[in-house]
Amino acid sequence: MAAAGLGLGAGAVWWWAVVRLAVAPDAGVLEGAVAAGGWGLSLLPVHCVAKARAVGVVADGRWRGAWRGVSRGVRRGDGRGTARED
């Protein structure tokens, strides 16, 4: 219950900052920092899964090889975003 209250309070403070930036001519750095910080937090991934359990994860070392231009015989997957290595 405390987490819900904290989230509601933080959301209210963020909305206060955004509205104040939009309508108040004297809004300043504090409001801008709160609004930018809240927006930045919204970009964090909240639905994370360990790489070992993720579906369609890229194999270790594959991106390194791709950046170096090394072809390891990778062929297209089954259309679901997965690729198989030969």
Tab-separated table of C-alpha atoms in Angstrom:
chain	number	residue	atom	x	y	z
A	1	MET	CA	0.000	0.000	0.000
A	2	ALA	CA	2.908	2.325	0.739
A	3	ALA	CA	4.336	1.764	-2.746
A	4	ALA	CA	1.029	2.744	-4.331
A	5	GLY	CA	0.951	5.915	-2.255
A	6	LEU	CA	4.527	6.720	-3.177
A	7	GLY	CA	3.781	6.180	-6.868
A	8	LEU	CA	0.647	8.323	-6.683
A	9	GLY	CA	2.540	11.091	-4.893
A	10	ALA	CA	5.401	11.017	-7.386
A	11	GLY	CA	2.921	11.094	-10.268
A	12	ALA	CA	1.156	14.096	-8.749
A	13	VAL	CA	4.455	15.952	-8.347
A	14	TRP	CA	5.386	15.140	-11.963
A	15	TRP	CA	2.063	16.396	-13.290
A	16	TRP	CA	2.396	19.544	-11.157
A	17	ALA	CA	5.796	20.202	-12.731
A	18	VAL	CA	4.580	19.579	-16.281
A	19	VAL	CA	1.500	21.777	-15.912
A	20	ARG	CA	3.540	24.509	-14.246
A	21	LEU	CA	6.046	24.424	-17.116
A	22	ALA	CA	3.202	24.721	-19.602
A	23	VAL	CA	1.234	27.559	-18.010
A	24	ALA	CA	3.384	29.472	-15.524
A	25	PRO	CA	5.705	32.121	-16.917
A	26	ASP	CA	7.948	31.884	-13.837
A	27	ALA	CA	8.531	28.106	-13.989
A	28	GLY	CA	12.166	27.305	-13.629
A	29	VAL	CA	14.865	24.725	-13.244
A	30	LEU	CA	13.131	22.753	-10.479
A	31	GLU	CA	10.028	22.097	-12.558
A	32	GLY	CA	12.122	21.252	-15.590
A	33	ALA	CA	14.268	18.813	-13.620
A	34	VAL	CA	11.227	17.070	-12.120
A	35	ALA	CA	9.518	16.795	-15.515
A	36	ALA	CA	12.650	15.550	-17.293
A	37	GLY	CA	13.452	13.110	-14.488
A	38	GLY	CA	9.962	11.616	-14.524
A	39	TRP	CA	10.053	11.267	-18.295
A	40	GLY	CA	13.472	9.631	-18.099
A	41	LEU	CA	12.204	7.113	-15.544
A	42	SER	CA	9.385	6.187	-17.896
A	43	LEU	CA	11.996	4.965	-20.391
A	44	LEU	CA	13.380	2.331	-18.016
A	45	PRO	CA	12.479	-1.233	-18.877
A	46	VAL	CA	10.125	-2.512	-16.201
A	47	HIS	CA	9.395	-5.907	-17.717
A	48	CYS	CA	12.808	-7.529	-17.658
A	49	VAL	CA	13.700	-11.192	-17.981
A	50	ALA	CA	17.035	-12.871	-17.419
A	51	LYS	CA	18.896	-13.387	-20.698
A	52	ALA	CA	18.928	-17.158	-20.168
A	53	ARG	CA	15.105	-17.235	-20.054
A	54	ALA	CA	14.367	-14.675	-22.777
A	55	VAL	CA	12.766	-15.849	-26.009
A	56	GLY	CA	14.521	-14.800	-29.209
A	57	VAL	CA	17.623	-13.497	-27.492
A	58	VAL	CA	20.715	-12.931	-29.634
A	59	ALA	CA	23.513	-15.408	-28.903
A	60	ASP	CA	26.595	-14.242	-27.032
A	61	GLY	CA	29.242	-12.861	-29.351
A	62	ARG	CA	26.936	-12.533	-32.368
A	63	TRP	CA	26.763	-8.745	-32.236
A	64	ARG	CA	30.524	-8.489	-31.805
A	65	GLY	CA	30.989	-10.579	-34.931
A	66	ALA	CA	28.439	-8.531	-36.839
A	67	TRP	CA	30.238	-5.285	-35.989
A	68	ARG	CA	33.520	-6.782	-37.130
A	69	GLY	CA	31.958	-7.995	-40.371
A	70	VAL	CA	32.461	-11.661	-39.589
A	71	SER	CA	29.874	-14.005	-41.064
A	72	ARG	CA	29.222	-17.093	-38.970
A	73	GLY	CA	26.661	-18.752	-41.202
A	74	VAL	CA	23.612	-17.258	-39.554
A	75	ARG	CA	20.418	-17.912	-41.445
A	76	ARG	CA	16.978	-16.478	-41.021
A	77	GLY	CA	14.732	-17.847	-38.322
A	78	ASP	CA	11.129	-18.899	-38.445
A	79	GLY	CA	9.716	-15.344	-38.688
A	80	ARG	CA	9.244	-14.901	-34.958
A	81	GLY	CA	12.401	-12.904	-34.423
A	82	THR	CA	14.590	-15.892	-33.669
A	83	ALA	CA	17.665	-16.812	-35.655
A	84	ARG	CA	19.501	-20.094	-35.801
A	85	GLU	CA	23.225	-20.452	-36.164
A	86	ASP	CA	24.706	-23.173	-38.318
